[in-house]
């Protein structure tokens, strides 16, 4: 017997939205853009291993669906994740399937190990590096995880003393937890996480490695994190 009940509009919209991600090429683009940078269509086409014309069709769907933002400079078309909420969605979905992924060769294994040690998740630090920093801030009572993530008064003072500016006018949460897909624990995100990551890259505490989102801590970064947060160098390797 066929149901005569009208369809739930919200269910229809959710199914359409999920369909935007339920394509391997579009998923590859979203994962690549978790590095927080803008990519050209040709760069993403090479990364996804598809023709430029094919990639353009996929990007059109992601832009129309609100997952990507588009910019044009001259004849170049750049795309980036629409906002931090999209990045959080992609990262949390990745956390659900991360344990099932298996490297196909030595190169993928090495890249995967580097990403697990330290990487950027959109605009903040993730992987073991992100967890170590988050744990150190929590231990030093700079960050509270009692009811979600929140910077303490001591934490706010720590950012000031470290010369890391926080945009208090942002509509984003000052601090929030983001589920780490390799560690399966939350790391620091939000305005504070973004500011810390931006500062770490700007002053050379961390440097990007390879063509993925992987980052590594430099010797100066090891010293700084040791002095500021009491993190042992061995925990960063």
XYZ file of N, CA, C and O in Angstrom, residues 57-184:
512
model
N 32.059 21.285 -13.198
C 30.664 20.921 -12.919
C 30.475 20.610 -11.439
O 29.495 21.028 -10.821
N 31.433 19.884 -10.872
C 31.351 19.553 -9.445
C 31.446 20.806 -8.581
O 30.707 20.960 -7.599
N 32.359 21.706 -8.928
C 32.510 22.934 -8.146
C 31.240 23.775 -8.198
O 30.851 24.383 -7.199
N 30.597 23.796 -9.357
C 29.349 24.545 -9.478
C 28.300 24.052 -8.501
O 27.584 24.845 -7.882
N 28.224 22.745 -8.324
C 27.251 22.174 -7.390
C 27.602 22.516 -5.944
O 26.720 22.825 -5.135
N 28.891 22.472 -5.612
C 29.314 22.764 -4.245
C 29.120 24.239 -3.905
O 28.762 24.582 -2.776
N 29.355 25.110 -4.870
C 29.138 26.542 -4.651
C 27.645 26.821 -4.497
O 27.217 27.530 -3.581
N 26.841 26.247 -5.391
C 25.393 26.455 -5.329
C 24.812 25.900 -4.031
O 23.841 26.440 -3.496
N 25.414 24.832 -3.507
C 24.934 24.223 -2.275
C 25.437 24.900 -1.023
O 25.090 24.481 0.091
N 26.250 25.939 -1.160
C 26.717 26.691 -0.003
C 27.919 26.101 0.710
O 28.291 26.576 1.787
N 28.531 25.067 0.131
C 29.692 24.464 0.780
C 30.990 25.174 0.408
O 31.953 25.152 1.181
N 31.034 25.785 -0.760
C 32.222 26.500 -1.207
C 31.884 27.947 -1.512
O 30.756 28.274 -1.888
N 32.886 28.812 -1.361
C 32.793 30.206 -1.786
C 33.729 30.382 -2.971
O 34.798 29.756 -3.022
N 33.334 31.225 -3.901
C 34.083 31.384 -5.145
C 34.610 32.805 -5.281
O 33.943 33.773 -4.916
N 35.844 32.920 -5.783
C 36.446 34.215 -6.063
C 37.087 34.140 -7.446
O 37.602 33.096 -7.840
N 37.082 35.252 -8.139
C 37.719 35.300 -9.454
C 38.738 36.431 -9.483
O 38.455 37.545 -9.048
N 39.921 36.118 -9.988
C 40.972 37.103 -10.196
C 41.469 36.940 -11.622
O 42.139 35.960 -11.939
N 41.095 37.908 -12.464
C 41.447 37.776 -13.870
C 40.753 36.565 -14.458
O 39.549 36.382 -14.323
N 41.527 35.707 -15.102
C 40.930 34.507 -15.685
C 40.999 33.309 -14.756
O 40.621 32.197 -15.132
N 41.494 33.527 -13.548
C 41.597 32.431 -12.586
C 40.376 32.389 -11.668
O 39.886 33.421 -11.215
N 39.919 31.189 -11.428
C 38.793 30.946 -10.531
C 39.307 30.251 -9.281
O 39.910 29.192 -9.349
N 39.093 30.866 -8.136
C 39.522 30.293 -6.868
C 38.302 29.879 -6.050
O 37.270 30.554 -6.080
N 38.448 28.797 -5.322
C 37.387 28.362 -4.417
C 37.994 28.042 -3.062
O 39.168 27.668 -2.949
N 37.210 28.210 -2.045
C 37.593 27.871 -0.675
C 36.352 27.378 0.047
O 35.229 27.583 -0.428
N 36.552 26.754 1.199
C 35.397 26.346 2.004
C 34.607 27.594 2.390
O 35.197 28.642 2.674
N 33.308 27.484 2.410
C 32.464 28.653 2.640
C 32.714 29.295 3.998
O 32.747 30.519 4.111
N 32.917 28.485 5.022
C 33.165 29.031 6.351
C 33.631 27.916 7.279
O 33.770 26.754 6.878
N 33.875 28.281 8.531
C 34.384 27.322 9.513
C 33.383 26.212 9.811
O 33.769 25.097 10.164
N 32.090 26.503 9.660
C 31.088 25.465 9.927
C 31.188 24.332 8.911
O 31.004 23.166 9.263
N 31.473 24.675 7.666
C 31.652 23.644 6.644
C 32.883 22.809 6.967
O 32.876 21.577 6.858
N 33.963 23.484 7.370
C 35.186 22.763 7.735
C 34.931 21.796 8.882
O 35.397 20.653 8.869
N 34.176 22.248 9.879
C 33.862 21.386 11.017
C 33.059 20.170 10.569
O 33.309 19.044 11.013
N 32.103 20.385 9.675
C 31.291 19.276 9.168
C 32.153 18.245 8.457
O 32.033 17.030 8.711
N 33.048 18.702 7.572
C 33.905 17.780 6.819
C 34.839 17.035 7.756
O 35.037 15.818 7.629
N 35.423 17.743 8.722
C 36.349 17.101 9.660
C 35.636 16.062 10.518
O 36.138 14.972 10.752
N 34.429 16.379 10.963
C 33.709 15.438 11.818
C 33.221 14.229 11.029
O 33.190 13.112 11.558
N 32.848 14.424 9.778
C 32.501 13.280 8.942
C 33.733 12.410 8.714
O 33.644 11.173 8.704
N 34.887 13.050 8.530
C 36.132 12.297 8.349
C 36.448 11.458 9.579
O 36.998 10.363 9.467
N 36.094 12.000 10.755
C 36.356 11.263 11.989
C 35.568 9.964 12.044
O 35.980 9.002 12.702
N 34.441 9.912 11.354
C 33.620 8.704 11.358
C 34.190 7.603 10.462
O 33.890 6.431 10.648
N 35.005 7.967 9.497
C 35.527 6.977 8.552
C 37.036 6.842 8.601
O 37.608 5.989 7.926
N 37.689 7.685 9.415
C 39.150 7.694 9.423
C 39.776 6.347 9.720
O 40.762 5.954 9.113
N 39.205 5.607 10.666
C 39.790 4.321 11.054
C 39.670 3.276 9.955
O 40.372 2.282 9.949
N 38.751 3.510 8.979
C 38.556 2.527 7.923
C 39.526 2.719 6.754
O 39.689 1.838 5.925
N 40.148 3.912 6.688
C 41.046 4.199 5.572
C 42.357 3.435 5.739
O 42.940 3.399 6.816
N 42.827 2.824 4.682
C 44.080 2.081 4.714
C 44.986 2.578 3.593
O 44.536 2.715 2.449
N 46.264 2.887 3.891
C 47.174 3.349 2.843
C 47.405 2.273 1.790
O 47.512 1.085 2.108
N 47.474 2.707 0.522
C 47.664 1.765 -0.573
C 49.130 1.524 -0.886
O 49.473 0.547 -1.532
N 50.015 2.411 -0.448
C 51.435 2.267 -0.736
C 52.246 3.012 0.315
O 51.692 3.649 1.222
N 53.600 2.924 0.179
C 54.484 3.541 1.163
C 54.315 5.058 1.193
O 54.351 5.672 2.262
N 54.123 5.653 0.025
C 53.961 7.104 -0.029
C 52.732 7.550 0.745
O 52.787 8.512 1.528
N 51.622 6.854 0.553
C 50.409 7.188 1.287
C 50.582 6.941 2.779
O 50.072 7.690 3.605
N 51.321 5.893 3.125
C 51.565 5.591 4.531
C 52.374 6.706 5.191
O 52.059 7.143 6.305
N 53.420 7.188 4.500
C 54.259 8.261 5.040
C 53.460 9.554 5.181
O 53.566 10.258 6.198
N 52.663 9.859 4.155
C 51.843 11.068 4.200
C 50.820 10.978 5.323
O 50.566 11.952 6.037
N 50.234 9.794 5.499
C 49.256 9.604 6.559
C 49.872 9.762 7.936
O 49.271 10.342 8.839
N 51.092 9.262 8.101
C 51.783 9.396 9.389
C 52.080 10.850 9.697
O 51.938 11.304 10.837
N 52.503 11.603 8.668
C 52.796 13.021 8.854
C 51.528 13.785 9.238
O 51.552 14.652 10.118
N 50.409 13.456 8.585
C 49.141 14.121 8.893
C 48.682 13.790 10.314
O 48.116 14.642 11.001
N 48.929 12.567 10.745
C 48.531 12.169 12.088
C 49.366 12.885 13.147
O 48.868 13.227 14.215
N 50.658 13.139 12.842
C 51.523 13.842 13.803
C 51.089 15.287 13.969
O 51.032 15.806 15.076
N 50.826 15.959 12.878
C 50.435 17.365 12.961
C 49.921 17.854 11.624
O 50.484 17.525 10.582
N 48.841 18.607 11.645
C 48.261 19.140 10.419
C 47.404 20.340 10.764
O 47.148 20.626 11.938
N 46.972 21.032 9.735
C 45.977 22.073 9.941
C 44.608 21.497 9.616
O 44.461 20.694 8.702
N 43.634 21.887 10.400
C 42.234 21.534 10.155
C 41.541 22.854 9.868
O 41.159 23.576 10.793
N 41.456 23.197 8.593
C 40.942 24.488 8.139
C 41.872 25.601 8.623
O 42.798 25.966 7.912
N 41.680 26.123 9.837
C 42.523 27.229 10.285
C 43.092 27.012 11.682
O 43.551 27.947 12.330
N 43.080 25.758 12.159
C 43.645 25.496 13.480
C 44.473 24.210 13.451
O 44.446 23.468 12.474
N 45.224 23.974 14.508
C 46.117 22.825 14.581
C 45.351 21.564 14.953
O 44.464 21.586 15.811
N 45.726 20.461 14.323
C 45.050 19.190 14.563
C 46.079 18.068 14.591
O 47.281 18.297 14.521
N 45.580 16.836 14.695
C 46.484 15.697 14.828
C 47.047 15.638 16.240
O 46.556 16.298 17.164
N 48.102 14.847 16.401
C 48.699 14.723 17.733
C 49.173 16.070 18.256
O 49.062 16.368 19.450
N 49.692 16.922 17.368
C 50.127 18.260 17.767
C 48.976 19.053 18.373
O 49.120 19.670 19.442
N 47.826 19.058 17.708
C 46.677 19.793 18.219
C 46.206 19.267 19.565
O 45.832 20.046 20.456
N 46.233 17.954 19.734
C 45.813 17.353 21.002
C 46.797 17.674 22.122
O 46.397 18.002 23.251
N 48.101 17.604 21.829
C 49.115 17.901 22.848
C 48.985 19.344 23.328
O 49.055 19.625 24.535
N 48.804 20.264 22.398
C 48.642 21.670 22.762
C 47.364 21.861 23.573
O 47.354 22.552 24.600
N 46.271 21.233 23.150
C 45.000 21.347 23.862
C 45.116 20.785 25.277
O 44.646 21.393 26.251
N 45.761 19.629 25.414
C 45.934 19.021 26.733
C 46.794 19.898 27.637
O 46.507 20.047 28.833
N 47.855 20.485 27.070
C 48.743 21.332 27.869
C 48.008 22.575 28.356
O 48.164 22.999 29.515
N 47.178 23.165 27.498
C 46.419 24.341 27.905
C 45.392 23.987 28.974
O 45.149 24.772 29.897
N 44.820 22.797 28.865
C 43.835 22.357 29.863
C 44.515 22.087 31.199
O 44.012 22.486 32.261
N 45.656 21.416 31.172
C 46.395 21.116 32.396
C 46.811 22.383 33.122
O 46.783 22.451 34.356
N 47.175 23.407 32.364
C 47.614 24.676 32.956
C 46.446 25.602 33.275
O 46.649 26.762 33.616
N 45.218 25.089 33.144
C 44.001 25.832 33.470
C 43.833 27.074 32.601
O 43.221 28.064 33.015
N 44.369 27.001 31.384
C 44.155 28.077 30.418
C 42.886 27.811 29.614
O 42.283 28.739 29.080
N 42.518 26.549 29.554
C 41.357 26.103 28.793
C 40.534 25.175 29.667
O 41.068 24.271 30.304
N 39.231 25.414 29.703
C 38.319 24.551 30.454
C 37.537 23.689 29.487
O 37.042 24.180 28.467
N 37.412 22.398 29.807
C 36.601 21.490 29.010
C 35.447 20.918 29.827
O 34.863 19.902 29.473
N 35.109 21.595 30.922
C 34.073 21.089 31.816
C 32.702 21.030 31.146
O 31.947 20.080 31.324
N 32.364 22.068 30.408
C 31.077 22.119 29.710
C 31.321 22.729 28.340
O 31.012 23.877 28.086
N 31.918 21.934 27.473
C 32.366 22.491 26.199
C 33.710 23.166 26.390
O 34.289 23.128 27.479
N 34.220 23.791 25.371
C 35.512 24.462 25.439
C 35.311 25.933 25.781
O 34.453 26.604 25.196
N 36.138 26.434 26.716
C 36.090 27.852 27.071
C 37.455 28.278 27.583
O 38.088 27.553 28.363
N 37.917 29.442 27.134
C 39.156 29.987 27.676
C 38.873 30.545 29.064
O 37.858 31.197 29.293
N 39.766 30.286 29.986
C 39.650 30.856 31.324
C 40.247 32.264 31.315
O 40.822 32.699 30.312
N 40.097 32.966 32.416
C 40.726 34.290 32.516
C 42.237 34.168 32.353
O 42.870 35.014 31.709
N 42.792 33.104 32.916
C 44.229 32.876 32.768
C 44.580 32.599 31.309
O 45.639 32.994 30.822
N 43.674 31.921 30.603
C 43.900 31.639 29.194
C 43.902 32.894 28.354
O 44.724 33.064 27.451
N 42.958 33.787 28.633
C 42.918 35.060 27.914
C 44.186 35.855 28.157
O 44.761 36.450 27.231
N 44.646 35.844 29.413
C 45.888 36.551 29.742
C 47.087 35.897 29.061
O 48.025 36.585 28.641
N 47.046 34.566 28.925
C 48.146 33.851 28.266
C 48.269 34.268 26.806
O 49.378 34.500 26.314
N 47.165 34.364 26.107
C 47.212 34.794 24.713
C 47.798 36.201 24.607
O 48.609 36.484 23.721
N 47.401 37.087 25.519
C 47.934 38.447 25.498
C 49.434 38.451 25.747
O 50.196 39.127 25.045
N 49.874 37.693 26.747
C 51.293 37.680 27.093
C 52.144 37.036 26.011
O 53.318 37.371 25.843
N 51.548 36.100 25.244
C 52.277 35.440 24.162
C 52.264 36.266 22.873
O 52.890 35.893 21.884
N 51.563 37.394 22.893
C 51.502 38.242 21.711
C 50.607 37.694 20.616
O 50.804 37.988 19.437
N 49.621 36.897 21.017
C 48.691 36.295 20.056
C 47.345 36.996 20.195
O 46.628 36.809 21.176
N 47.008 37.830 19.213
C 45.781 38.602 19.296
C 44.539 37.763 19.052
O 44.540 36.865 18.205
N 43.489 38.048 19.792
C 42.211 37.360 19.642
C 41.167 38.361 19.160
O 41.006 39.435 19.745
N 40.450 38.000 18.124
C 39.403 38.853 17.589
C 38.133 38.653 18.414
O 37.356 37.736 18.159
N 37.935 39.500 19.396
C 36.767 39.360 20.281
C 35.464 39.746 19.584
O 34.382 39.452 20.094
N 35.563 40.422 18.429
C 34.353 40.866 17.734
C 33.805 39.819 16.774
O 32.738 39.995 16.200
N 34.531 38.715 16.593
C 34.110 37.682 15.660
C 32.827 37.022 16.126
O 32.569 36.880 17.325
N 32.012 36.603 15.157
C 30.780 35.884 15.481
C 31.062 34.419 15.818
O 30.188 33.719 16.324
N 32.273 33.971 15.519
C 32.646 32.593 15.839
C 32.862 32.449 17.340
O 33.208 33.414 18.037
N 32.686 31.250 17.883
C 33.003 31.023 19.295
C 34.480 31.311 19.560
O 35.335 31.034 18.724
N 34.768 31.868 20.719
C 36.151 32.153 21.067
C 36.948 30.854 21.148
O 38.098 30.783 20.709
N 36.347 29.828 21.692
C 36.971 28.508 21.771
C 35.886 27.448 21.602
O 34.795 27.588 22.140
N 36.206 26.431 20.851
C 35.284 25.295 20.734
C 36.103 24.042 20.463
O 37.244 24.107 19.997
N 35.520 22.900 20.766
C 36.189 21.638 20.491
C 35.861 21.146 19.094
O 34.725 21.286 18.634
N 36.855 20.602 18.422
C 36.662 20.020 17.087
C 37.167 18.581 17.155
O 38.323 18.338 17.540
N 36.312 17.631 16.817
C 36.680 16.223 16.920
C 37.793 15.887 15.937
O 37.657 16.081 14.735
N 38.902 15.395 16.456
C 40.070 15.067 15.640
C 39.879 13.685 15.021
O 39.646 12.709 15.727
N 39.986 13.596 13.684
C 39.655 12.320 13.032
C 40.732 11.255 13.188
O 40.469 10.077 12.966
N 41.953 11.646 13.589
C 42.974 10.624 13.839
C 43.075 10.284 15.325
O 43.281 9.131 15.690
N 42.913 11.273 16.182
C 43.046 11.046 17.618
C 41.724 10.671 18.281
O 41.706 10.159 19.397
N 40.608 10.962 17.591
C 39.263 10.685 18.121
C 39.000 11.401 19.447
O 38.266 10.924 20.302
